């Protein structure tokens, strides 16, 4: 019985030692492996909406050269003031007529001042595009000698709507390509995890000249290109 009791005490001592080590001793090292799926399937799509511009931006001005600053300035101011009044008669709002340049500089001949130049330039936003040709004709008739840099664009609110339409077409195009390509390759696509986009307005003006000014706005392409990033399974 004595040997049996000593045997039980030995087992109890070993168990207490293991318990104490597990509770108060250093933790056992644990190794873990974290995996993250990084393989992505990317595909691009494009969408385009073609529209006729409904806004024109005109650059009109007067350059006068006279023997004195006052004389040059008087001539330039007279033309620009008359031009501004005439433009308003075509229904252009005053806020859409902006002076973008006013400059005075001398003319030299062998380092001697022989005259002065005064330049005044206006940027005019015409929202009734049918009036563009008439405004240009009126400008030249009133003495404007700087006419050019005509730009055609689309009203801001309308452009936003068309951009959204182009964006939807681009996403639909990309989704269709993704479905066709993955099917052909025997791949299974997961969710879309990222998207990148680019937009642009491409203007293709058409111009023709005759006795009277005849400028046509042509067309504007509002485009969107997107790239979709899919997880693969």
Coordinates of C-alpha atoms in Angstrom, one line a residue:
X1 CA 0.0 0.0 0.0
X2 CA 2.9 2.3 0.7
X3 CA 4.3 1.9 -2.8
X4 CA 0.8 2.5 -4.2
X5 CA 0.4 5.7 -2.2
X6 CA 3.8 6.9 -3.3
X7 CA 2.7 6.2 -6.9
X8 CA -0.4 8.3 -6.5
X9 CA 1.6 11.2 -5.0
X10 CA 4.0 11.1 -7.9
X11 CA 1.2 11.3 -10.4
X12 CA -0.4 14.2 -8.5
X13 CA 2.9 16.0 -8.4
X14 CA 3.4 15.6 -12.2
X15 CA -0.2 16.8 -12.9
X16 CA 0.3 19.9 -10.6
X17 CA 3.5 20.7 -12.4
X18 CA 1.9 20.5 -15.8
X19 CA -1.0 22.6 -14.6
X20 CA 1.3 25.3 -13.1
X21 CA 3.4 25.5 -16.3
X22 CA 0.4 25.8 -18.5
X23 CA -1.1 28.5 -16.4
X24 CA 1.9 30.6 -15.4
X25 CA 4.6 29.6 -17.8
X26 CA 5.4 31.1 -21.2
X27 CA 2.7 30.7 -23.9
X28 CA 3.2 28.0 -26.5
X29 CA 4.2 29.4 -29.9
X30 CA 1.3 29.5 -32.4
X31 CA 1.9 30.0 -36.1
X32 CA -0.8 31.3 -38.4
X33 CA -1.0 31.8 -42.2
X34 CA -3.2 34.5 -43.6
X35 CA -4.0 34.3 -47.3
X36 CA -5.4 37.1 -49.4
X37 CA -6.7 36.7 -52.9
X38 CA -5.0 39.2 -55.2
X39 CA -5.7 37.8 -58.7
X40 CA -8.1 40.2 -60.4
X41 CA -9.7 40.2 -63.8
X42 CA -9.9 43.6 -65.5
X43 CA -11.9 44.6 -68.5
X44 CA -12.6 48.0 -70.1
X45 CA -15.7 49.4 -71.7
X46 CA -16.6 52.6 -73.6
X47 CA -19.8 54.6 -73.9
X48 CA -20.5 57.5 -76.3
X49 CA -23.4 60.0 -76.7
X50 CA -23.3 62.3 -79.7
X51 CA -25.1 65.6 -79.4
X52 CA -25.4 68.9 -81.3
X53 CA -23.9 71.7 -79.1
X54 CA -26.3 74.3 -77.8
X55 CA -23.9 76.9 -76.5
X56 CA -21.2 78.9 -78.3
X57 CA -18.3 80.8 -76.8
X58 CA -17.1 83.7 -79.0
X59 CA -14.0 85.8 -78.6
X60 CA -14.5 89.3 -80.0
X61 CA -12.3 92.3 -79.7
X62 CA -11.0 95.6 -81.0
X63 CA -7.4 96.6 -81.5
X64 CA -6.8 100.3 -82.2
X65 CA -3.5 102.0 -83.0
X66 CA -3.3 105.8 -82.8
X67 CA -0.7 108.5 -82.1
X68 CA -1.9 108.9 -78.5
X69 CA -3.2 106.6 -75.9
X70 CA -6.3 108.6 -75.5
X71 CA -7.2 108.5 -79.2
X72 CA -6.6 104.7 -79.3
X73 CA -8.5 104.1 -76.2
X74 CA -11.4 106.2 -77.3
X75 CA -11.7 104.3 -80.6
X76 CA -11.5 100.9 -79.0
X77 CA -13.9 101.8 -76.2
X78 CA -16.5 103.1 -78.7
X79 CA -16.4 99.9 -80.8
X80 CA -16.6 97.6 -77.7
X81 CA -19.4 99.6 -76.1
X82 CA -21.4 99.6 -79.3
X83 CA -20.7 95.9 -79.7
X84 CA -21.8 95.1 -76.2
X85 CA -25.1 96.9 -76.6
X86 CA -25.7 95.1 -79.9
X87 CA -24.9 91.7 -78.4
X88 CA -27.5 92.3 -75.6
X89 CA -30.1 93.1 -78.3
X90 CA -29.6 89.5 -79.5
X91 CA -30.8 88.3 -76.2
X92 CA -27.4 87.6 -74.6
X93 CA -27.4 88.1 -70.8
X94 CA -25.0 90.7 -69.4
X95 CA -23.4 88.1 -67.2
X96 CA -22.4 86.2 -70.3
X97 CA -20.3 89.1 -71.7
X98 CA -16.9 89.4 -70.0
X99 CA -13.9 91.6 -70.7
X100 CA -11.0 89.2 -70.8
X101 CA -8.2 91.5 -71.9
X102 CA -7.4 95.2 -71.8
X103 CA -3.9 96.2 -72.8
X104 CA -2.0 99.4 -73.8
X105 CA 1.4 99.3 -75.3
X106 CA 3.5 101.7 -77.4
X107 CA 4.8 101.3 -81.0
X108 CA 8.4 101.9 -81.5
X109 CA 10.4 103.0 -84.5
X110 CA 14.2 103.0 -83.9
X111 CA 13.6 103.2 -80.2
X112 CA 11.3 106.1 -80.6
X113 CA 7.6 105.9 -79.6
X114 CA 5.5 106.6 -82.7
X115 CA 2.1 105.5 -81.5
X116 CA 0.1 103.5 -79.1
X117 CA -2.0 100.3 -79.3
X118 CA -5.1 99.6 -77.2
X119 CA -6.6 96.1 -77.2
X120 CA -9.9 95.1 -75.7
X121 CA -11.2 91.6 -75.9
X122 CA -14.6 90.1 -74.9
X123 CA -15.6 86.5 -74.3
X124 CA -19.3 86.1 -75.1
X125 CA -21.3 83.0 -74.2
X126 CA -24.2 82.6 -76.6
X127 CA -26.9 80.3 -75.3
X128 CA -29.2 80.7 -78.3
X129 CA -26.9 79.1 -80.9
X130 CA -29.0 80.3 -83.8
X131 CA -27.8 83.8 -83.1
X132 CA -24.1 83.1 -83.6
X133 CA -23.8 84.0 -87.2
X134 CA -25.8 87.2 -86.8
X135 CA -23.7 88.3 -83.8
X136 CA -20.5 87.7 -85.8
X137 CA -21.8 89.7 -88.7
X138 CA -22.8 92.5 -86.4
X139 CA -19.5 92.5 -84.7
X140 CA -17.5 93.0 -87.9
X141 CA -20.0 95.6 -89.1
X142 CA -19.4 97.6 -85.9
X143 CA -15.6 97.6 -86.4
X144 CA -14.5 94.6 -84.3
X145 CA -11.2 93.5 -85.9
X146 CA -10.5 90.6 -83.7
X147 CA -13.0 87.7 -84.2
X148 CA -12.1 84.1 -83.7
X149 CA -11.5 81.2 -81.4
X150 CA -15.1 80.1 -81.6
X151 CA -15.9 77.1 -79.3
X152 CA -19.0 75.0 -79.3
X153 CA -20.1 73.2 -76.1
X154 CA -23.1 71.8 -74.3
X155 CA -25.1 73.4 -71.5
X156 CA -23.7 72.3 -68.1
X157 CA -26.9 70.6 -66.8
X158 CA -27.4 68.9 -70.1
X159 CA -23.8 67.8 -70.2
X160 CA -24.1 66.1 -66.8
X161 CA -27.1 64.1 -67.9
X162 CA -25.4 63.0 -71.1
X163 CA -22.2 62.1 -69.2
X164 CA -24.3 59.9 -66.9
X165 CA -25.8 58.2 -70.0
X166 CA -22.3 57.7 -71.5
X167 CA -21.1 56.3 -68.2
X168 CA -24.0 53.7 -68.1
X169 CA -23.2 52.6 -71.6
X170 CA -19.5 52.2 -70.7
X171 CA -20.3 50.0 -67.7
X172 CA -22.8 47.9 -69.7
X173 CA -20.1 47.5 -72.4
X174 CA -17.5 46.4 -69.8
X175 CA -19.9 44.0 -68.1
X176 CA -20.8 42.4 -71.5
X177 CA -17.1 42.0 -72.4
X178 CA -16.3 40.5 -69.0
X179 CA -19.1 38.0 -69.3
X180 CA -18.0 36.9 -72.8
X181 CA -14.3 36.8 -72.1
X182 CA -14.6 34.9 -68.8
X183 CA -17.0 32.4 -70.4
X184 CA -14.6 31.8 -73.3
X185 CA -11.7 31.3 -70.9
X186 CA -13.6 29.1 -68.5
X187 CA -13.3 31.5 -65.6
X188 CA -15.8 32.3 -62.9
X189 CA -15.9 35.9 -61.9
X190 CA -16.7 37.2 -58.4
X191 CA -17.8 40.6 -57.3
X192 CA -16.5 43.9 -58.7
X193 CA -13.9 45.3 -56.3
X194 CA -12.9 48.5 -58.0
X195 CA -13.8 50.8 -61.0
X196 CA -11.9 53.5 -62.8
X197 CA -13.4 56.0 -65.2
X198 CA -12.4 58.7 -67.6
X199 CA -14.7 61.1 -69.6
X200 CA -14.2 63.6 -72.4
X201 CA -16.0 65.9 -74.7
X202 CA -14.9 65.8 -78.3
X203 CA -16.1 68.7 -80.5
X204 CA -16.2 68.4 -84.2
X205 CA -17.2 71.9 -85.5
X206 CA -18.2 72.4 -89.2
X207 CA -17.6 75.7 -90.8
X208 CA -18.6 77.2 -94.1
X209 CA -18.2 80.8 -95.5
X210 CA -20.3 82.8 -97.9
X211 CA -21.2 86.5 -98.3
X212 CA -22.7 86.3 -94.8
X213 CA -21.2 84.3 -91.9
X214 CA -22.3 80.7 -91.9
X215 CA -20.9 78.7 -89.0
X216 CA -22.4 75.4 -88.1
X217 CA -21.8 73.8 -84.6
X218 CA -21.3 70.3 -85.9
X219 CA -21.4 67.6 -83.2
X220 CA -20.0 66.9 -79.8
X221 CA -19.1 63.4 -78.6
X222 CA -19.4 63.0 -74.8
X223 CA -17.6 59.8 -74.0
X224 CA -16.9 57.7 -70.9
X225 CA -14.4 54.9 -70.5
X226 CA -14.4 52.6 -67.5
X227 CA -12.3 49.7 -66.3
X228 CA -13.9 47.1 -64.0
X229 CA -11.8 45.0 -61.6
X230 CA -13.4 41.6 -60.8
X231 CA -12.4 39.0 -58.2
X232 CA -11.8 35.5 -59.7
X233 CA -13.0 32.2 -58.2

